[in-house]
Coordinates of C-alpha atoms in Angstrom, one line a residue:
Chain A
M1 CA 0.3 0.0 0.0
P2 CA 1.9 3.2 -1.2
I3 CA 2.5 5.8 1.7
D4 CA 2.1 9.3 0.2
L5 CA 4.8 12.2 1.5
G6 CA 2.4 14.1 4.3
D7 CA 0.6 11.2 5.4
S8 CA 0.9 10.1 9.0
K9 CA 1.4 6.2 8.9
T10 CA 1.1 3.6 11.7
R11 CA 4.0 1.1 11.8
S12 CA 3.4 -1.4 14.0
I13 CA 4.9 -5.0 15.4
N14 CA 3.8 -7.9 17.2
L15 CA 5.5 -9.9 19.9
T16 CA 4.9 -13.6 20.3
N17 CA 6.6 -16.4 21.6
S18 CA 8.1 -19.6 20.1
S19 CA 4.7 -21.0 20.0
G20 CA 2.9 -18.2 18.6
V21 CA 1.1 -16.8 21.4
A22 CA 1.2 -13.0 21.6
V23 CA 3.4 -11.5 24.7
A24 CA 4.4 -8.1 26.0
A25 CA 7.5 -7.2 26.2
D26 CA 9.6 -6.5 29.3
S27 CA 9.3 -2.7 28.8
T28 CA 8.0 -0.3 26.0
P29 CA 10.1 -1.2 22.7
T30 CA 12.2 1.7 21.0
Y31 CA 11.6 3.2 17.7
A32 CA 14.2 4.7 15.6
V33 CA 13.6 6.1 11.6
T34 CA 16.1 6.7 9.3
L35 CA 15.4 9.5 6.7
P36 CA 15.9 9.1 3.1
D37 CA 19.0 11.5 3.2
G38 CA 20.6 9.3 6.0
T39 CA 19.8 11.4 8.9
A40 CA 17.9 10.5 11.9
G41 CA 14.5 10.7 11.7
I42 CA 12.1 12.3 14.7
A43 CA 10.7 8.9 16.3
P44 CA 7.0 9.3 17.9
A45 CA 6.2 7.9 20.9
V46 CA 5.7 4.6 21.0
Q47 CA 2.1 3.2 21.7
T48 CA 0.9 0.2 23.3
G49 CA -2.3 -1.9 21.8
V50 CA -3.5 -5.5 22.3
T51 CA -1.0 -7.6 23.9
G52 CA 2.4 -8.1 22.2
E53 CA 1.3 -5.0 19.8
Y54 CA 3.1 -2.1 19.8
Y55 CA 2.8 0.8 17.2
V56 CA 4.1 4.4 16.6
V57 CA 2.1 7.0 14.6
Y58 CA 5.1 8.6 12.0
P59 CA 4.4 11.5 10.3
T60 CA 6.1 11.6 6.9
V61 CA 8.4 14.6 6.0
Q62 CA 10.5 13.4 3.2
A63 CA 9.9 11.2 0.2
G64 CA 11.9 8.2 -0.3
L65 CA 13.5 5.0 1.5
H66 CA 12.8 5.0 5.2
G67 CA 14.7 2.7 7.7
E68 CA 13.1 2.0 10.7
L69 CA 14.5 0.2 13.7
W70 CA 12.5 -1.7 16.7
T71 CA 14.1 -2.8 19.9
A72 CA 12.4 -4.8 22.4
V73 CA 13.3 -7.0 25.4
V74 CA 11.0 -10.2 25.6
A75 CA 11.6 -12.1 28.8
G76 CA 15.1 -11.1 29.0
V77 CA 15.9 -11.8 25.2
T78 CA 16.7 -8.5 23.2
V79 CA 14.4 -8.5 19.9
V80 CA 15.6 -6.3 17.0
I81 CA 13.5 -5.7 14.1
R82 CA 15.0 -3.8 10.9
R83 CA 12.4 -2.9 8.1
S84 CA 11.9 0.2 5.6
F85 CA 9.2 1.7 3.9
T86 CA 8.8 4.2 0.5
V87 CA 7.3 7.3 1.0
E88 CA 5.9 8.5 -2.3
L89 CA 5.6 11.9 -3.7
T90 CA 2.4 13.5 -4.4
T91 CA 2.5 14.0 -7.8
P92 CA -0.8 13.9 -9.9
L93 CA -0.9 10.2 -11.5
F94 CA -2.5 11.0 -15.3
V95 CA -4.2 8.1 -15.0
D96 CA -6.4 7.3 -11.7
T97 CA -8.4 4.5 -10.2
E98 CA -11.5 5.8 -11.4
E99 CA -10.3 5.5 -15.3
A100 CA -8.7 2.0 -14.5
I101 CA -12.1 0.6 -13.4
A102 CA -13.8 1.4 -16.2
H103 CA -11.0 0.1 -18.6
L104 CA -11.2 -2.9 -16.7
R105 CA -14.9 -3.1 -16.5
A106 CA -14.6 -3.5 -12.9
A107 CA -17.0 -1.5 -11.2
G108 CA -18.7 -3.4 -8.3
I109 CA -15.3 -6.0 -8.5
I110 CA -12.6 -3.5 -7.2
V111 CA -14.5 -2.1 -4.3
S112 CA -12.1 -3.0 -1.0
A113 CA -9.8 -0.6 -0.1
A114 CA -6.9 -2.7 0.0
D115 CA -8.0 -3.9 -3.8
L116 CA -8.1 0.2 -4.4
E117 CA -4.8 0.9 -2.9
Q118 CA -3.2 -2.0 -5.2
L119 CA -4.7 -0.5 -8.2
R120 CA -3.3 3.1 -7.4
T121 CA -0.1 1.6 -7.1
L122 CA -0.1 0.0 -10.4
C123 CA -1.2 3.1 -11.9
G124 CA 1.8 4.7 -10.3
V125 CA 3.9 2.3 -11.8
S126 CA 2.5 2.5 -15.4
C127 CA 2.7 6.3 -15.5
S128 CA 6.1 6.5 -14.8
A129 CA 6.8 3.2 -17.0
V130 CA 5.3 5.4 -20.0
E131 CA 7.1 8.6 -19.0
A132 CA 10.4 6.4 -19.0
D133 CA 10.0 4.5 -22.0
L134 CA 9.2 8.0 -24.0
G135 CA 12.1 10.2 -21.8
R136 CA 9.2 12.8 -21.3
L137 CA 7.0 13.8 -18.4
V138 CA 3.7 13.4 -18.9
A139 CA 1.8 14.4 -15.6
R140 CA 2.3 18.4 -14.9
Q141 CA 4.6 18.8 -12.4
V142 CA 7.7 21.4 -11.1
V143 CA 11.1 20.2 -11.9
T144 CA 14.6 21.5 -10.9
E145 CA 17.5 21.2 -13.0
T146 CA 21.2 22.2 -12.6
F147 CA 23.7 23.0 -15.1
D148 CA 27.3 24.0 -15.9
G149 CA 27.6 27.6 -16.9
G150 CA 29.7 28.9 -20.1
Q151 CA 27.2 27.5 -22.5
S152 CA 24.6 29.4 -24.6
A153 CA 21.9 27.5 -24.2
L154 CA 20.5 25.2 -21.3
I155 CA 18.9 22.2 -22.9
L156 CA 16.2 20.6 -20.5
A157 CA 15.8 17.0 -19.7
S158 CA 12.4 17.3 -18.4
T159 CA 9.9 17.7 -21.4
P160 CA 7.6 19.0 -22.9
L161 CA 8.4 22.5 -21.0
I162 CA 5.2 24.3 -19.9
S163 CA 7.0 27.5 -18.3
V164 CA 9.8 28.4 -16.7
T165 CA 9.5 29.6 -12.7
T166 CA 13.0 31.3 -11.8
V167 CA 16.5 30.7 -13.2
V168 CA 19.3 31.1 -10.9
E169 CA 22.4 31.9 -12.0
N170 CA 25.8 32.0 -9.4
G171 CA 23.0 32.3 -6.6
I172 CA 21.6 35.4 -7.8
T173 CA 18.0 35.1 -8.9
L174 CA 17.3 36.4 -12.6
A175 CA 14.7 38.4 -13.7
A176 CA 12.2 37.4 -16.3
G177 CA 13.7 39.3 -19.3
D178 CA 17.4 38.1 -18.7
Y179 CA 16.6 34.6 -20.2
T180 CA 14.7 33.5 -23.1
A181 CA 12.8 30.1 -23.3
V182 CA 12.0 28.1 -26.1
V183 CA 9.1 26.2 -24.8
S184 CA 8.6 24.3 -28.0
A185 CA 12.1 22.7 -27.8
G186 CA 12.7 22.8 -24.2
I187 CA 15.6 25.2 -23.7
I188 CA 16.2 28.3 -22.1
Y189 CA 18.5 30.8 -23.3
R190 CA 20.6 33.6 -21.2
G191 CA 19.7 37.1 -22.0
G192 CA 16.7 38.6 -23.9
Q193 CA 15.3 38.3 -27.1
Q194 CA 17.6 40.9 -28.8
S195 CA 20.6 40.5 -26.5
P196 CA 21.5 36.8 -26.2
R197 CA 25.0 36.1 -24.2
P198 CA 26.4 32.9 -22.8
W199 CA 25.6 31.6 -19.1
L200 CA 28.3 32.8 -16.5
W201 CA 31.2 30.0 -16.5
G202 CA 30.8 27.7 -13.6
R203 CA 30.1 23.9 -12.7
Q204 CA 26.4 23.4 -11.8
N205 CA 25.7 26.9 -11.1
V206 CA 22.9 27.7 -13.4
V207 CA 19.4 26.3 -11.4
A208 CA 16.4 26.3 -13.4
T209 CA 13.1 25.8 -11.9
V210 CA 10.5 24.6 -14.4
V211 CA 6.9 23.1 -14.9
A212 CA 6.9 20.4 -17.5
G213 CA 4.8 18.2 -18.9
F214 CA 1.0 18.0 -20.6
L215 CA -1.3 20.3 -19.6
V216 CA -3.6 18.0 -21.2
P217 CA -2.0 14.5 -21.1
P218 CA -2.5 13.0 -25.0
R219 CA -5.0 10.2 -25.0
V220 CA -3.0 7.5 -26.7
L221 CA -0.5 7.8 -23.5
R222 CA -3.2 7.3 -21.1
K223 CA -4.6 4.5 -23.3
V224 CA -1.3 2.8 -23.0
A225 CA -0.7 3.7 -19.3
L226 CA -4.4 2.0 -18.7
N227 CA -3.3 -0.9 -20.9
G228 CA -0.2 -1.4 -18.8
V229 CA -2.7 -1.3 -15.6
Q230 CA -4.9 -3.6 -16.9
R231 CA -2.2 -6.3 -17.9
M232 CA -0.5 -6.0 -14.4
W233 CA -3.5 -6.0 -12.4
Q234 CA -4.9 -9.1 -14.6
S235 CA -1.9 -10.9 -14.2
S236 CA -1.7 -10.6 -10.5
Q237 CA -5.6 -10.9 -9.7
Q238 CA -5.7 -14.0 -12.4
T239 CA -5.0 -17.2 -10.6
H240 CA -3.6 -19.7 -13.5
H241 CA -5.7 -22.6 -14.6
P242 CA -4.4 -24.5 -17.4
G243 CA -7.2 -27.1 -17.9
L244 CA -9.3 -23.8 -18.6
D245 CA -7.2 -21.6 -20.4
D246 CA -6.9 -21.8 -24.3
V247 CA -3.2 -20.0 -24.0
G248 CA -2.9 -19.6 -20.3
A249 CA -3.8 -16.6 -18.3
E250 CA -0.8 -14.8 -19.1
E251 CA -0.7 -15.2 -22.8
A252 CA -4.3 -14.3 -23.2
I253 CA -3.9 -11.4 -21.7
F254 CA -0.7 -10.5 -23.6
G255 CA -2.0 -11.1 -26.8
A256 CA -5.5 -9.3 -26.2
V257 CA -3.7 -5.8 -24.8
G258 CA -0.1 -6.0 -24.9
T259 CA -0.1 -5.3 -28.7
L260 CA -1.1 -2.0 -29.8
T261 CA -2.8 -1.3 -33.1
P262 CA 0.0 0.1 -35.8
L263 CA -1.8 3.6 -35.4
E264 CA -1.9 3.2 -31.7
L265 CA 1.8 2.8 -31.9
A266 CA 2.9 5.2 -34.2
A267 CA 0.5 8.1 -32.1
Y268 CA 2.6 6.5 -28.8
N269 CA 6.0 6.7 -30.5
S270 CA 5.6 10.3 -31.9
F271 CA 6.1 11.8 -28.3
R272 CA 9.3 9.9 -27.8
A273 CA 11.9 12.3 -26.6
P274 CA 15.1 12.4 -29.0
G275 CA 17.5 10.2 -28.2
F276 CA 15.1 7.5 -26.6
A277 CA 14.6 4.6 -29.1
Chain B
M1 CA -40.9 -19.5 -29.2
T2 CA -37.5 -18.9 -27.0
S3 CA -34.9 -21.4 -26.4
T4 CA -34.0 -22.8 -22.8
V5 CA -30.7 -22.5 -22.9
A6 CA -29.8 -18.9 -21.9
P7 CA -32.1 -19.3 -18.7
V8 CA -31.0 -22.6 -17.6
K9 CA -27.5 -21.6 -17.9
A10 CA -28.0 -18.7 -15.8
A11 CA -30.1 -21.0 -13.1
L12 CA -26.8 -23.4 -13.1
V13 CA -24.6 -20.4 -12.5
A14 CA -27.1 -19.3 -9.7
L15 CA -27.7 -23.0 -8.4
F16 CA -23.7 -23.4 -8.1
T17 CA -23.0 -20.1 -6.5
T18 CA -25.3 -20.8 -3.9
A19 CA -23.9 -24.4 -3.4
L20 CA -20.4 -23.9 -3.6
P21 CA -19.8 -20.5 -1.8
Q22 CA -16.0 -21.3 -1.8
V23 CA -16.4 -21.3 -5.8
Q24 CA -16.1 -18.1 -8.2
V25 CA -18.8 -19.3 -10.7
I26 CA -18.7 -18.0 -14.2
Y27 CA -21.0 -17.8 -17.0
G28 CA -19.0 -18.5 -19.9
P29 CA -15.3 -18.8 -20.1
I30 CA -13.0 -18.2 -17.3
E31 CA -11.1 -15.2 -19.4
T32 CA -14.5 -13.2 -19.0
K33 CA -13.2 -12.2 -15.5
T34 CA -11.2 -9.9 -14.5
T35 CA -10.0 -11.5 -11.3
T36 CA -10.4 -15.1 -10.8
G37 CA -9.4 -17.0 -7.9
P38 CA -7.9 -20.6 -6.8
N39 CA -11.6 -22.2 -7.3
V40 CA -13.6 -21.5 -10.2
L41 CA -16.4 -23.4 -12.1
T42 CA -17.6 -22.5 -15.5
V43 CA -21.1 -22.8 -16.9
G44 CA -19.9 -23.2 -20.3
D45 CA -20.4 -25.0 -24.1
V46 CA -24.0 -26.2 -25.1
A47 CA -24.6 -29.1 -27.6
G48 CA -27.7 -30.2 -28.1
A49 CA -30.6 -30.6 -31.0
T50 CA -34.1 -29.0 -31.5
E51 CA -36.8 -31.3 -32.7
M52 CA -40.1 -29.4 -34.0
D53 CA -43.3 -30.9 -32.7
S54 CA -45.0 -30.2 -36.3
L55 CA -44.5 -28.9 -39.5
T56 CA -45.5 -25.5 -38.5
Y57 CA -42.6 -25.0 -36.0
G58 CA -45.1 -23.9 -33.3
T59 CA -43.8 -26.1 -30.4
A60 CA -40.3 -27.7 -30.5
A61 CA -38.2 -30.4 -28.2
E62 CA -35.1 -29.2 -26.9
R63 CA -32.4 -31.7 -25.7
Y64 CA -29.1 -30.5 -24.8
T65 CA -26.1 -30.7 -22.5
V66 CA -24.5 -28.2 -20.7
A67 CA -20.6 -28.6 -20.1
C68 CA -19.3 -27.4 -16.8
S69 CA -15.9 -27.4 -15.3
I70 CA -14.6 -27.1 -11.6
S71 CA -10.8 -26.0 -11.9
C72 CA -9.0 -25.9 -8.4
G73 CA -5.2 -24.7 -8.3
I74 CA -2.8 -24.4 -5.1
N75 CA 0.6 -23.5 -4.4
G76 CA 3.2 -25.9 -3.2
P77 CA 5.3 -28.8 -4.5
D78 CA 3.1 -31.8 -2.5
A79 CA -0.4 -30.0 -3.0
Q80 CA -1.5 -32.4 -5.8
Q81 CA -3.8 -35.1 -3.5
T82 CA -4.8 -31.8 -1.6
V83 CA -6.0 -29.9 -5.0
T84 CA -7.2 -32.9 -6.4
E85 CA -9.6 -34.0 -3.6
L86 CA -10.7 -30.3 -3.3
A87 CA -11.9 -30.5 -6.8
M88 CA -13.5 -33.7 -6.6
G89 CA -15.5 -32.4 -3.6
F90 CA -16.8 -29.4 -5.1
Y91 CA -17.9 -31.8 -8.2
V92 CA -19.8 -33.9 -6.1
A93 CA -21.5 -31.1 -4.3
A94 CA -22.2 -29.2 -7.4
E95 CA -23.9 -32.7 -9.2
L96 CA -26.0 -33.1 -6.1
A97 CA -27.1 -29.4 -6.2
V98 CA -28.4 -30.3 -9.5
R99 CA -30.0 -33.9 -8.8
E100 CA -31.9 -32.3 -5.8
H101 CA -32.9 -29.4 -7.2
P102 CA -36.7 -29.4 -5.5
T103 CA -38.5 -28.9 -9.1
G104 CA -36.2 -30.8 -11.4
D105 CA -36.2 -28.5 -13.9
L106 CA -34.2 -25.7 -12.3
G107 CA -36.8 -23.5 -12.2
V108 CA -36.9 -22.4 -15.7
A109 CA -40.3 -22.5 -17.5
G110 CA -40.3 -24.9 -20.2
V111 CA -37.6 -27.4 -18.8
L112 CA -38.9 -30.5 -18.4
G113 CA -36.0 -32.2 -16.8
A114 CA -32.4 -31.2 -16.0
Q115 CA -30.1 -33.7 -14.5
P116 CA -26.0 -34.8 -14.8
T117 CA -25.1 -37.0 -17.3
G118 CA -23.4 -39.1 -14.3
E119 CA -20.0 -38.7 -16.7
F120 CA -17.1 -36.7 -15.5
E121 CA -13.2 -36.3 -16.0
L122 CA -10.6 -35.3 -13.8
V123 CA -7.5 -33.8 -15.0
E124 CA -4.4 -33.1 -13.1
T125 CA -1.7 -30.7 -13.8
A126 CA 1.7 -29.9 -12.1
E127 CA 3.4 -26.9 -13.2
P128 CA 6.1 -24.5 -11.5
T129 CA 3.2 -22.4 -10.5
G130 CA 1.5 -25.1 -8.6
R131 CA -0.9 -28.2 -9.1
Y132 CA -4.2 -28.0 -10.6
A133 CA -7.4 -30.3 -11.1
L134 CA -9.8 -30.0 -13.4
V135 CA -12.8 -31.8 -13.4
Q136 CA -15.3 -31.7 -16.6
F137 CA -18.8 -33.0 -16.2
S138 CA -22.2 -32.1 -17.8
V139 CA -26.3 -31.3 -17.0
Y140 CA -28.2 -32.9 -19.5
V141 CA -31.6 -31.0 -20.3
Q142 CA -35.0 -31.8 -21.7
A143 CA -37.0 -29.0 -22.3
Q144 CA -39.9 -27.7 -24.6
R145 CA -40.1 -24.3 -26.7
T146 CA -43.5 -22.7 -26.4

């Protein structure tokens, strides 16, 4: 189940003896969390539930991979539990569960909270897969890129470009007239339209914050993402029944969904960024 | 004049759904379902014949067989006996449900009688993904189109 940045997530352990019976710790266990940047996070107070259950309500403050460490003493024996969890950014997905359920013809079938969260996870995977395949951002989002100076043009990796928010050169935020953005090409030139000049020389001294992606995600990209969700959902939800399947569940799914029509494929590939084959 | 085939299939789906709560009962092929579980029963193909009662084709007798399949799957290298016994248990329960229907006609208008043929086939399959058992049986229906 995905954990979104800003959520307060309950993290818990259940202590049992060798027979699997729940037992209380000799004293309240300790909890420690390591943030994605490697620093120690602020550990919430450990709370007690039913026998053997201990939990914290952790307020997420960073996106990324977290490490957590539980330490408890049970009947004089130290128990150490190490786990990890990932906090996701809240970038909107360009296909979401409602569309996916309609695409799957699963209205009234995918209803439980667990299934909906699983479907949302697959939507996120499929959206990121499309973006990675094309080398483009699809969902509108704010991106910061850093460049070396001394060149005439900054070629953004995050395209298509919608707008430039700020450009900082050698620590100084430039006025809007001090640079010229070519939105269609994803390039930012130093200087005004009639007064081009190179960026000041330096290493990683120019920082551009831009808005990139599509204001209106193209329909063919959304369909490809939905096809991906469908494949992933059905292959995870359909139990294999070799006696009933003509070609096997997975093969049937691939044959029906995995192949795009030539028109769809051509349209999808038209969005591919240069250099992404 | 309407055929009894479609309402009989629907009635069998309803009957098996009630009699086998642990089994996912599917009308038609398994691929029609977005989500399938480890135990499924499909009410599938129908084969039979229609005989006109008279040259005016006002009424006709239908005799046909509805093919049903029960498929169970389970993980684990030693699970074959378990899954086979599971599938056979479901088959016995399904057949009993048809035989013990209170009116013997599945509650479908026009049906004169519906009974399992008594013939069945058990097929066991072992794959890296698990162990599977398939039991195929059929229900014979005599009906009158009016």
